[in-house]
Tab-separated table of C-alpha atoms in Angstrom:
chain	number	residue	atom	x	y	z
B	1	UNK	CA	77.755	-42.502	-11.171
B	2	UNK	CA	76.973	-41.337	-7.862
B	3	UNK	CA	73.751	-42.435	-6.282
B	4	UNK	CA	71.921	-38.754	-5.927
B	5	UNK	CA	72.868	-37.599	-9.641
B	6	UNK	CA	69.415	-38.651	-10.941
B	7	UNK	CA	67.698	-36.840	-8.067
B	8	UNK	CA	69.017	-33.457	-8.061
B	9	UNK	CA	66.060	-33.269	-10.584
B	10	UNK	CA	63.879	-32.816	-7.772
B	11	UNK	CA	65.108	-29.539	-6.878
B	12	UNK	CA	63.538	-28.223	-9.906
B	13	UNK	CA	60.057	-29.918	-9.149
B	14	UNK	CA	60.104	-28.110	-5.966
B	15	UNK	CA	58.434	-24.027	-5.215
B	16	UNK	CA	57.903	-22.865	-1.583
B	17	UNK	CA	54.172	-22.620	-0.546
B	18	UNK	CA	51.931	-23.616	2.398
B	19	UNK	CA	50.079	-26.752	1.873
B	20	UNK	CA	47.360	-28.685	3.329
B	21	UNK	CA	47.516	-32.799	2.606
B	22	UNK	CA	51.038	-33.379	3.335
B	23	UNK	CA	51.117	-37.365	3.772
B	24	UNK	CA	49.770	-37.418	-0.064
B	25	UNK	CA	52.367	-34.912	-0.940
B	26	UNK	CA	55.486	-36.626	0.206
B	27	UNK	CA	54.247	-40.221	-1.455
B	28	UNK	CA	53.771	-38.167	-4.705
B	29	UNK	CA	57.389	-36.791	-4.156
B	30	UNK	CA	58.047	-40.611	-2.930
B	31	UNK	CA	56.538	-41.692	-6.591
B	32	UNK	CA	58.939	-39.462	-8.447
B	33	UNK	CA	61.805	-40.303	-6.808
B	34	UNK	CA	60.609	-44.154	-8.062
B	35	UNK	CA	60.670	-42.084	-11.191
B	36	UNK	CA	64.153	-40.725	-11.151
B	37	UNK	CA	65.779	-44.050	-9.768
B	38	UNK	CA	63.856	-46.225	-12.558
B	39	UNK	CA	64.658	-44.112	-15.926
B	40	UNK	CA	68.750	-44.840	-14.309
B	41	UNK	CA	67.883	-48.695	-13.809
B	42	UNK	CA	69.101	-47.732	-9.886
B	43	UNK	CA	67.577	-49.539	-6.771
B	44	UNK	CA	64.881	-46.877	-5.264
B	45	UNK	CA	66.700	-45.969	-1.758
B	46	UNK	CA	63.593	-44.949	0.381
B	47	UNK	CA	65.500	-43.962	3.390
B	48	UNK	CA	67.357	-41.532	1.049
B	49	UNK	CA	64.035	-40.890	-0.973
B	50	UNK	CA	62.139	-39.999	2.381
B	51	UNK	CA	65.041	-37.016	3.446
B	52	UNK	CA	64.410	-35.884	-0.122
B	53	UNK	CA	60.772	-35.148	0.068
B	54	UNK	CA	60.677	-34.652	3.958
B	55	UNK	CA	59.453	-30.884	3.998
B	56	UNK	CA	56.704	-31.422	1.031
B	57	UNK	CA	53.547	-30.398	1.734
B	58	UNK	CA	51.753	-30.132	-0.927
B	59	UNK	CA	51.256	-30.853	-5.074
B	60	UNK	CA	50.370	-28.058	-7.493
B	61	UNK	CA	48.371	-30.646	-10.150
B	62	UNK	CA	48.009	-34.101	-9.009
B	63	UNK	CA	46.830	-35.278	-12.607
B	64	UNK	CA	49.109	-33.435	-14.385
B	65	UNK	CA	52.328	-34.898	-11.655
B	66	UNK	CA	50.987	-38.440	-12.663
B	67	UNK	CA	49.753	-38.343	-16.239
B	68	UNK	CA	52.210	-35.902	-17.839
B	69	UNK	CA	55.395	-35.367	-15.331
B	70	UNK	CA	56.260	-38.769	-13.743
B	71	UNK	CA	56.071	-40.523	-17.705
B	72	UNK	CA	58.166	-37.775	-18.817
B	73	UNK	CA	60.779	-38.231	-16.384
B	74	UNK	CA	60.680	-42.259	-16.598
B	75	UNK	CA	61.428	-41.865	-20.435
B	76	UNK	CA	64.961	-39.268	-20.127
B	77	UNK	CA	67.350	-40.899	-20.910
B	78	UNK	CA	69.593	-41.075	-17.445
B	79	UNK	CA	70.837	-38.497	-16.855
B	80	UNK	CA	70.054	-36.442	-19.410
B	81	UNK	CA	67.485	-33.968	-21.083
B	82	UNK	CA	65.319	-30.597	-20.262
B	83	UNK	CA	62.992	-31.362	-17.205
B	84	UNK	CA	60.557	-31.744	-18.372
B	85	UNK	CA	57.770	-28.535	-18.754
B	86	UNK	CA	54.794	-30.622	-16.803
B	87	UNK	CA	57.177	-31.065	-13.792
B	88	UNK	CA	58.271	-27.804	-12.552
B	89	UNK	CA	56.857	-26.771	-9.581
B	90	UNK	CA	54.609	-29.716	-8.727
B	91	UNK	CA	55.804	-30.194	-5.280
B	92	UNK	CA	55.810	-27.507	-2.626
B	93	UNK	CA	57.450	-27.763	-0.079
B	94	UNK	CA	57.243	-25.458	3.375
């Protein structure tokens, strides 16, 4: 399995939109690529993880990314399964 197949789920997170706290957006994009690399039992590749999230600016709902969307995507089985609803469009990204 190649190493990106459990992060083209982050396309999906992402919606274009200006933001305004960009260093806590891109560790919250940081924390779901965690996300994706743990539910595959992969080693988290930050240099890989940081080109991912490099033009995220900002988070649509903080709570819901971390209560609702990151637990979801920890417990899909690897790759498979919906994204889930409290994900989409979380990050935005310039």
């Amino acid at each position: 399995m190649s190493a990106r197949v459990p992060f083209g789920v982050l396309a999906v997170l992402l919606l274009v939109a200006c933001g305004t706290d960009e260093g806590e957006a891109r560790e919250a994009c940081m924390d779901v690529e965690r996300a994706l690399a743990a539910r595959c039992d992969m080693p988290f590749d930050e240099s890989l993880a940081e080109e991912e999230c490099r033009d995220v600016v900002d988070i649509r709902d903080r709570e819901e990314l971390y209560e609702e969307c990151i637990p979801a995507i920890e417990a899909l089985p690897c790759g498979e399964g919906p994204v889930p609803e409290s994900c989409l469009g979380q990050l935005l990204v310039e």
